Each structure stands twice: as structure tokens, then as C-alpha cells.
Amino acid sequence: MKLLALETSCDETAFAILEDGEKVLANLVASQEELHRRYGGIVPELASRRHLELILPLAFEALERARISLEEIEAVAVTNGPGLIGSLLIGVSFAKALAFGRGLPLLAVDHINAHFLAAFLEEKKPSFPFIALVVSGGHTALFYVRDYLEFYLLGQTRDDAAGEAFDKVAKLLGLGYPGGRIISRLAEKGDPQSIPLPRPLLDQEGFDFSFSGLKTAVAHFVKDLQKKGLPVPIHDLCASFEAAVVEVLVKKTLRALNATGVKNLVVAGGVASNKSLREEFQKLAREDGFFLFLPRPEFCTDNAAMVGVAGYQRWLRKEFASLDLDVYARSQFPRYQF
Ligand SMILES: Nc1ncnc2c1ncn2[C@@H]1O[C@H](COP(=O)(O)OP(=O)(O)OP(=O)(O)O)[C@@H](O)[C@H]1O
Ligand SMILES: [Mg+2]
């Protein structure tokens, strides 16, 4: 069964073609980094316009890469939220038109659901139930995942997402956009223990996160130095900031594993491509004896292959979307009940 999946929730226009829900025949991501860099963040209206320009040529390129014709596609999967409304509308309108024009089933996919299902694109697949930590530009959340499309929220960030914190810290340090990759590269040459930074909410019960205080702590540290006319130790600061984020993410996730008694862990979303976070989880999986599933970095950042995995599960369940499918900016996930 061949399925076309697309993703336009943020600033990546992405297409994938999957066979039987897991074999990736094509996976294309057109990033808009260049377009938004000068603004230090995504400009929603520019993002939707770029999606509109890219969507058709990219669809044809995906078919070409997969070496198949449009006639062979049996279903269309699309992200309809959460994300930027204007951007989502471009992808959803395209998917509807294709589904209507060719008489194909339309499959609606939640972007966060898709992020953790990216684990199924790898050789070694997780079994249910598993805990999923989704760490991205817009989300930081822990889920108890009972089945592909059935999952419950354990906790999430009360303010900034982890990726957002990386981006904001990079911006205030004048390092550029997007910040995650830049900070983690600079952090490699720094001492993670050199600058004491807070570990927000770590001493509190529960599974919620908070990253805005950490960002403010970095800002204060920089301002203090500047007032004294001292240089900012950029490598040490990046390393210390990264260590604080990683420690909070890892410890809260371990808490979720212990509290639920679950032995399988999926870590996904853009920040899951962070080397230090990956290494820390790998080390702990060996020590604590849980099973870790980390999608490769290209399946952690936004892509359409993960949308295809979720879409295929909808297709198996015959959960087809109608042509009046709407988009949404935020997700409301059901809570896990202890
Ligand atoms: N190596 C890295 N280390 C830390 N953060 C990273 C790294 N690579 C990417 N990121 C961060 O990941 C985020 C992008 O991830 P992703 O594409 O999944 O987010 P998004 O789609 O914008 O948000 P969401 O999935 O919540 O809608 C950015 O905030 C970026 O800074
Ligand atoms: Mg994302």
C-alpha cells in the first residue's frame, strides 16, 4: 500500500512516500531557515507563502524520487495541527484537492503524535506501551502511549518548549537561528559545569517542565558580565545551558518511566537530535535497563515520513477524514490517570 504524506505545520515543507506504513520510498524536506533567519524566528505569513510556492514542485519530486506515478498512490496523509494556521491550511488544502481529485482517502494526522511515531521508521521498533518524550520547537511533553493513536499526557511545559529555549538563548547571545544546532556545536568546546544555572521544576513533583526561567537566568548572567565589561564565555555558557536542559529532560523522563512501570522509551522531536541528550539517554538505558528508541536525527526534526506512519495507522482503522477537515493551532491531549 503506497501512501503520500505531507507536512506544512511550521517552516518545513515536507513530502514522503511510504510503502506499508514503514518503508520510506521518498522523504523530502524543504527548510525555510534561510527565509526566516534575518528575523531571528519564523514569520507566519512568509512561511505560508513559501509553502504555497514549494508544495507542487516538491510533490512531483517526491513521486520522481520514489519512482512511482501518481496513479499508484492509494491515500493522502496530512498534518492538520498543531501548528501555524496559515501554514497548515496550505498543506491541508493541497491534500484535500488531491484526495478529491483522485478519489483517495484523506488521513488527518496530529503533528505531535507523528513525532513519536517516527520511532517506527527505524529497524528496531518499540512495543506498547511506551513513554514518549516529545521535545521540539513548540512542545515539550511526556506521554503514556498505549497504541499508535492512543496516548495520554503525563506532563508538559508550562511556558517555553525546550527547542524554543535553545532558539531564544541563541538569539540573545547573537548566535543566529535556529539556535539548537548552533548552541550544541558551541557547547562541545565548553565546560557544562562551569556556570551554575537553575534546573526548573526538578525539585517539584510531577512531570511538568518550565524553561522560560532558565532562559532568563542566561540573560541575567550575560547582562551582569556586560555591566562589568567582561567577555561572555560563550562555549562554557552554551555547554552549561545545554546541560541544564538535558538534565531536566532526562530526570523527568526517568520519573515517568518509574511512576508508570513502563520499560520502553521513545524520545522524538527536533531537540531529540541533540547529541548530548541522545548520549545521556543511551547511557541511562544501559544502566537502568530500559529500552530506548531514538529516531535518527532527520526523523526527529520535522519531516513527512513520520506523518506517513501515523496516516497509515488511520488508514488501517478506516478512520478517514472528510473534505471539510479543519486545522488547529493547539492540541488538547487527554490526561494519563494514575
Ligand atoms: N542539535 C540540536 N540541539 C538542540 N535543539 C535542536 C537541535 N536541532 C534542532 N533543535 C531544535 O529543534 C527545534 C525544531 O524542532 P521541530 O522541527 O521538531 O520543531 P517544530 O516543528 O518547530 O515544533 P513542533 O514540533 O513543536 O510543532 C528548534 O527549536 C531547534 O532549535
Ligand atoms: Mg515538529
Coordinates of C-alpha atoms and ligand atoms in Angstrom, one line a residue:
M1 CA 0.0 0.0 0.0
K2 CA 1.6 3.3 -1.1
L3 CA 0.7 6.5 0.7
L4 CA 1.7 10.1 0.1
A5 CA 2.3 12.1 3.3
L6 CA 2.8 15.9 3.7
E7 CA 3.7 18.2 6.4
T8 CA 3.5 22.0 6.5
S9 CA 2.7 22.8 10.1
C10 CA 5.7 25.1 10.6
D11 CA 8.5 26.2 8.4
E12 CA 9.3 23.0 6.7
T13 CA 7.5 21.9 3.5
A14 CA 7.9 18.1 3.6
F15 CA 6.7 15.2 1.5
A16 CA 7.2 11.5 1.9
I17 CA 6.0 8.3 0.2
L18 CA 5.7 5.3 2.3
E19 CA 5.0 1.7 1.5
D20 CA 3.0 -0.3 4.0
G21 CA 3.4 2.4 6.6
E22 CA 7.1 2.0 7.3
K23 CA 9.2 1.6 4.2
V24 CA 10.3 5.1 3.1
L25 CA 10.4 5.3 -0.7
A26 CA 10.9 9.1 -0.7
N27 CA 11.5 11.7 2.1
L28 CA 11.9 15.3 1.1
V29 CA 12.2 18.3 3.4
A30 CA 12.5 21.9 2.1
S31 CA 13.5 24.0 5.1
Q32 CA 12.8 27.7 5.2
E33 CA 15.6 28.5 7.6
E34 CA 17.2 31.0 5.1
L35 CA 13.9 32.9 4.7
H36 CA 13.4 33.4 8.5
R37 CA 17.0 33.8 9.7
R38 CA 17.1 37.5 9.3
Y39 CA 14.1 37.9 11.6
G40 CA 15.5 35.5 14.3
G41 CA 12.3 33.4 14.2
I42 CA 9.5 32.3 12.0
V43 CA 7.3 34.9 10.3
P44 CA 4.0 33.0 9.8
E45 CA 2.8 34.9 6.7
L46 CA 6.1 34.4 5.0
A47 CA 6.0 30.7 5.9
S48 CA 2.6 30.1 4.4
R49 CA 3.6 31.9 1.2
R50 CA 6.7 29.8 0.8
H51 CA 4.7 26.6 1.4
L52 CA 2.5 27.6 -1.4
E53 CA 5.4 28.1 -3.8
L54 CA 7.1 24.8 -2.8
I55 CA 4.2 22.4 -2.4
L56 CA 3.5 21.4 -6.0
P57 CA 7.1 21.0 -7.3
L58 CA 8.0 19.1 -4.1
A59 CA 5.1 16.7 -4.6
F60 CA 6.3 15.9 -8.1
E61 CA 9.8 15.5 -6.9
A62 CA 8.7 13.0 -4.2
L63 CA 7.0 10.9 -6.8
E64 CA 10.1 11.0 -9.0
R65 CA 12.4 10.0 -6.2
A66 CA 10.1 7.1 -5.2
R67 CA 10.0 6.2 -8.9
I68 CA 6.2 5.8 -8.9
S69 CA 3.4 7.6 -10.6
L70 CA 0.5 9.4 -9.0
E71 CA -1.8 6.6 -10.1
E72 CA -0.1 4.3 -7.7
I73 CA -0.8 6.4 -4.6
E74 CA -3.6 4.9 -2.5
A75 CA -4.1 7.5 0.3
V76 CA -3.1 11.0 1.3
A77 CA -1.9 11.8 4.9
V78 CA -1.6 15.3 6.1
T79 CA -0.8 17.2 9.3
N80 CA -3.8 19.3 10.3
G81 CA -2.4 20.5 13.7
P82 CA -1.0 21.7 15.9
G83 CA 1.0 24.4 14.1
L84 CA 0.7 27.7 12.3
I85 CA -2.8 28.1 10.9
G86 CA -1.8 29.6 7.6
S87 CA 0.9 27.0 7.0
L88 CA -1.4 24.1 8.0
L89 CA -4.0 25.4 5.6
I90 CA -1.7 25.2 2.6
G91 CA -0.9 21.5 3.3
V92 CA -4.5 20.5 4.2
S93 CA -5.9 22.3 1.1
F94 CA -3.4 20.5 -1.1
A95 CA -4.2 17.2 0.5
K96 CA -7.9 17.7 0.1
A97 CA -7.6 18.7 -3.5
L98 CA -5.5 15.6 -4.3
A99 CA -7.8 13.3 -2.3
F100 CA -10.9 14.7 -4.0
G101 CA -9.4 14.8 -7.5
R102 CA -8.2 11.2 -7.4
G103 CA -10.9 9.8 -5.1
L104 CA -8.4 8.8 -2.4
P105 CA -8.9 8.5 1.4
L106 CA -7.8 11.6 3.3
L107 CA -5.9 10.8 6.6
A108 CA -5.6 13.5 9.2
V109 CA -2.5 13.4 11.4
D110 CA -1.6 15.2 14.7
H111 CA 1.9 16.5 14.4
I112 CA 2.9 15.5 18.0
N113 CA 1.5 12.0 17.5
A114 CA 3.6 11.8 14.3
H115 CA 6.8 13.0 16.1
F116 CA 6.9 10.0 18.4
L117 CA 5.7 7.5 15.8
A118 CA 8.9 8.4 13.9
A119 CA 10.4 5.6 16.1
F120 CA 8.6 3.1 13.8
L121 CA 10.7 4.3 10.8
E122 CA 13.7 2.6 12.4
E123 CA 14.6 -1.1 12.1
K124 CA 14.2 -1.7 15.8
K125 CA 10.6 -0.8 16.7
P126 CA 9.1 -0.1 20.1
S127 CA 6.4 -2.2 21.6
F128 CA 3.4 -0.8 23.5
P129 CA 3.0 0.7 26.0
F130 CA 5.9 3.1 25.8
I131 CA 6.7 6.5 27.3
A132 CA 7.3 9.2 24.7
L133 CA 9.2 12.4 25.4
V134 CA 8.5 14.9 22.6
V135 CA 10.9 17.8 22.6
S136 CA 10.6 20.2 19.8
G137 CA 10.4 23.9 18.9
G138 CA 6.8 24.2 20.1
H139 CA 6.4 21.3 22.5
T140 CA 7.9 19.6 25.5
A141 CA 5.7 16.8 26.7
L142 CA 5.7 13.3 28.2
F143 CA 3.1 10.8 27.1
Y144 CA 2.0 7.4 28.1
V145 CA 1.4 5.7 24.7
R146 CA -0.9 2.7 24.7
D147 CA -1.2 2.3 21.0
Y148 CA -0.2 4.1 17.8
L149 CA -3.1 6.6 18.0
E150 CA -4.0 6.3 21.7
F151 CA -1.8 8.3 24.1
Y152 CA -2.2 10.2 27.4
L153 CA -0.4 13.3 28.6
L154 CA 1.7 12.9 31.8
G155 CA 3.1 16.4 31.8
Q156 CA 4.2 19.3 29.5
T157 CA 5.9 22.6 29.6
R158 CA 4.1 25.4 31.4
D159 CA 5.8 28.1 29.3
D160 CA 8.6 27.7 26.7
A161 CA 9.4 24.5 24.9
A162 CA 12.9 23.2 25.1
G163 CA 13.6 23.9 21.5
E164 CA 12.2 27.4 21.9
A165 CA 14.6 27.9 24.9
F166 CA 17.5 26.9 22.7
D167 CA 16.3 29.3 20.0
K168 CA 15.8 32.2 22.4
V169 CA 19.1 31.8 24.1
A170 CA 20.9 31.7 20.8
K171 CA 19.1 34.9 19.8
L172 CA 20.0 36.7 23.0
L173 CA 23.6 35.6 22.6
G174 CA 23.5 36.8 19.0
L175 CA 24.3 33.4 17.6
G176 CA 21.7 33.1 14.9
Y177 CA 18.7 31.0 14.0
P178 CA 17.7 28.2 14.5
G179 CA 19.5 28.0 17.8
G180 CA 19.5 24.4 18.8
R181 CA 22.2 23.1 16.4
I182 CA 24.4 26.2 16.9
I183 CA 24.3 26.1 20.7
S184 CA 25.0 22.3 20.8
R185 CA 28.0 22.8 18.4
L186 CA 29.5 25.6 20.6
A187 CA 28.7 23.5 23.7
E188 CA 31.1 20.8 22.6
K189 CA 34.1 23.1 23.4
G190 CA 32.7 24.3 26.8
D191 CA 32.6 23.0 30.3
P192 CA 29.0 22.1 31.2
Q193 CA 29.7 22.5 34.9
S194 CA 31.3 26.0 34.7
I195 CA 28.3 28.2 35.1
P196 CA 25.6 27.3 37.7
L197 CA 22.1 27.6 36.1
P198 CA 18.7 26.6 37.5
R199 CA 17.1 23.2 36.9
P200 CA 13.4 24.4 36.8
L201 CA 10.7 22.3 38.5
L202 CA 13.2 19.4 39.1
D203 CA 12.6 19.5 42.8
Q204 CA 8.8 19.6 42.4
E205 CA 6.7 16.5 42.0
G206 CA 5.0 15.7 38.7
F207 CA 6.0 15.7 35.1
D208 CA 5.6 19.4 34.0
F209 CA 8.5 21.4 32.6
S210 CA 9.4 25.1 32.6
F211 CA 12.2 26.6 30.5
S212 CA 11.5 30.3 30.5
G213 CA 13.3 30.9 33.9
L214 CA 16.3 29.1 32.5
K215 CA 16.4 31.5 29.6
T216 CA 16.1 34.5 31.9
A217 CA 18.9 33.2 34.1
V218 CA 21.1 33.1 31.0
A219 CA 20.0 36.7 30.1
H220 CA 20.9 37.9 33.7
F221 CA 24.2 36.2 33.6
V222 CA 25.1 37.9 30.3
K223 CA 23.9 41.3 31.5
D224 CA 26.0 41.1 34.7
L225 CA 29.1 40.4 32.7
Q226 CA 28.4 43.1 30.2
K227 CA 27.9 45.6 33.1
K228 CA 31.3 44.7 34.4
G229 CA 32.8 45.0 31.0
L230 CA 33.7 41.3 31.0
P231 CA 33.6 39.0 27.9
V232 CA 30.9 36.3 27.7
P233 CA 32.4 32.8 27.9
I234 CA 30.3 31.6 25.0
H235 CA 31.4 28.0 24.9
D236 CA 31.0 27.5 28.7
L237 CA 27.7 29.2 28.7
C238 CA 26.3 27.1 25.8
A239 CA 27.6 23.9 27.5
S240 CA 26.1 24.9 30.9
F241 CA 22.7 25.8 29.3
E242 CA 22.6 22.6 27.3
A243 CA 23.5 20.6 30.4
A244 CA 20.7 22.2 32.4
V245 CA 18.1 21.4 29.7
V246 CA 19.3 17.9 29.3
E247 CA 19.3 17.2 33.0
V248 CA 15.7 18.3 33.4
L249 CA 14.5 16.4 30.4
V250 CA 16.3 13.2 31.4
K251 CA 15.3 13.2 35.1
K252 CA 11.6 13.9 34.4
T253 CA 11.5 11.2 31.8
L254 CA 13.1 8.7 34.2
R255 CA 10.5 9.7 36.8
A256 CA 7.8 9.0 34.2
L257 CA 9.2 5.5 33.5
N258 CA 9.4 4.7 37.2
A259 CA 6.0 6.0 38.0
T260 CA 4.2 4.1 35.3
G261 CA 6.5 1.0 35.4
V262 CA 6.9 1.2 31.6
K263 CA 10.1 -0.2 30.2
N264 CA 10.1 1.3 26.7
L265 CA 11.1 4.9 25.9
V266 CA 10.8 6.9 22.7
V267 CA 12.5 10.3 22.5
A268 CA 11.5 12.4 19.5
G269 CA 11.1 15.9 18.1
G270 CA 13.7 18.4 16.9
V271 CA 15.6 18.6 20.2
A272 CA 16.0 14.8 20.2
S273 CA 18.6 15.3 17.5
N274 CA 20.8 16.9 20.2
K275 CA 23.9 14.8 20.6
S276 CA 24.3 15.3 24.4
L277 CA 20.7 14.4 25.1
R278 CA 21.0 11.3 23.0
E279 CA 24.2 10.2 24.7
E280 CA 22.7 10.8 28.1
F281 CA 19.6 8.7 27.4
Q282 CA 21.8 5.9 25.8
K283 CA 23.9 5.8 28.9
L284 CA 20.9 5.6 31.2
A285 CA 19.2 3.0 29.1
R286 CA 22.3 0.8 29.6
E287 CA 22.5 1.5 33.3
D288 CA 18.8 1.4 34.2
G289 CA 17.8 -1.4 31.8
F290 CA 15.0 0.3 29.9
F291 CA 14.6 0.0 26.1
L292 CA 15.4 3.2 24.2
F293 CA 14.1 4.1 20.8
L294 CA 15.7 7.2 19.2
P295 CA 14.7 8.0 15.6
R296 CA 17.7 9.2 13.6
P297 CA 18.1 13.0 13.6
E298 CA 16.4 13.5 10.2
F299 CA 13.3 11.8 11.6
C300 CA 13.4 13.9 14.8
T301 CA 13.2 17.3 13.1
D302 CA 10.1 18.0 11.1
N303 CA 9.5 15.5 8.2
A304 CA 6.6 13.9 6.4
A305 CA 7.8 10.3 6.8
M306 CA 6.5 10.4 10.4
V307 CA 3.2 11.8 9.2
G308 CA 3.0 8.8 6.9
V309 CA 3.4 6.3 9.8
A310 CA 0.5 7.9 11.7
G311 CA -1.6 8.2 8.5
Y312 CA -1.1 4.5 7.7
Q313 CA -2.5 3.6 11.1
R314 CA -5.6 5.8 10.4
W315 CA -5.9 4.0 7.1
L316 CA -5.7 0.6 8.7
R317 CA -8.6 1.6 11.0
K318 CA -10.5 3.2 8.2
E319 CA -10.5 6.5 10.0
F320 CA -10.9 8.7 7.0
A321 CA -11.2 12.5 7.3
S322 CA -13.9 14.3 5.4
L323 CA -13.3 17.1 2.9
D324 CA -14.4 19.7 5.5
L325 CA -11.4 18.7 7.7
D326 CA -10.3 21.7 9.7
V327 CA -6.9 22.8 11.1
Y328 CA -6.0 23.6 14.7
A329 CA -3.3 25.6 16.4
R330 CA -3.0 23.7 19.7
S331 CA -3.6 20.1 20.7
Q332 CA -5.8 19.1 23.7
F333 CA -4.4 15.7 24.9
P334 CA -6.3 13.5 27.4
R335 CA -4.5 13.2 30.7
Y336 CA -3.0 10.0 32.0
Q337 CA -4.9 8.7 35.0
F338 CA -2.8 7.0 37.7
Ligands
LIG1 N1 21.0 19.6 17.9 C1 20.0 20.3 18.5 N2 20.1 20.6 19.8 C2 19.1 21.2 20.4 N3 18.0 21.6 19.8 C3 17.8 21.4 18.5 C4 18.8 20.7 17.7 N4 18.4 20.6 16.4 C5 17.2 21.2 16.4 N5 16.9 21.7 17.6 C6 15.7 22.4 17.9 O1 14.6 21.7 17.5 C7 13.5 22.6 17.2 C8 12.9 22.2 15.9 O2 12.3 21.0 16.0 P1 11.0 20.6 15.3 O3 11.2 20.8 13.8 O4 10.5 19.3 15.7 O5 10.0 21.7 15.9 P2 8.7 22.4 15.3 O6 8.1 21.5 14.3 O7 9.1 23.8 15.0 O8 7.8 22.4 16.6 P3 6.6 21.4 17.0 O9 7.0 20.1 16.5 O10 6.5 21.6 18.4 O11 5.5 22.0 16.2 C9 14.1 24.0 17.1 O12 13.7 24.7 18.3 C10 15.6 23.7 17.1 O13 16.4 24.8 17.8
MG2 MG 7.8 19.5 14.8

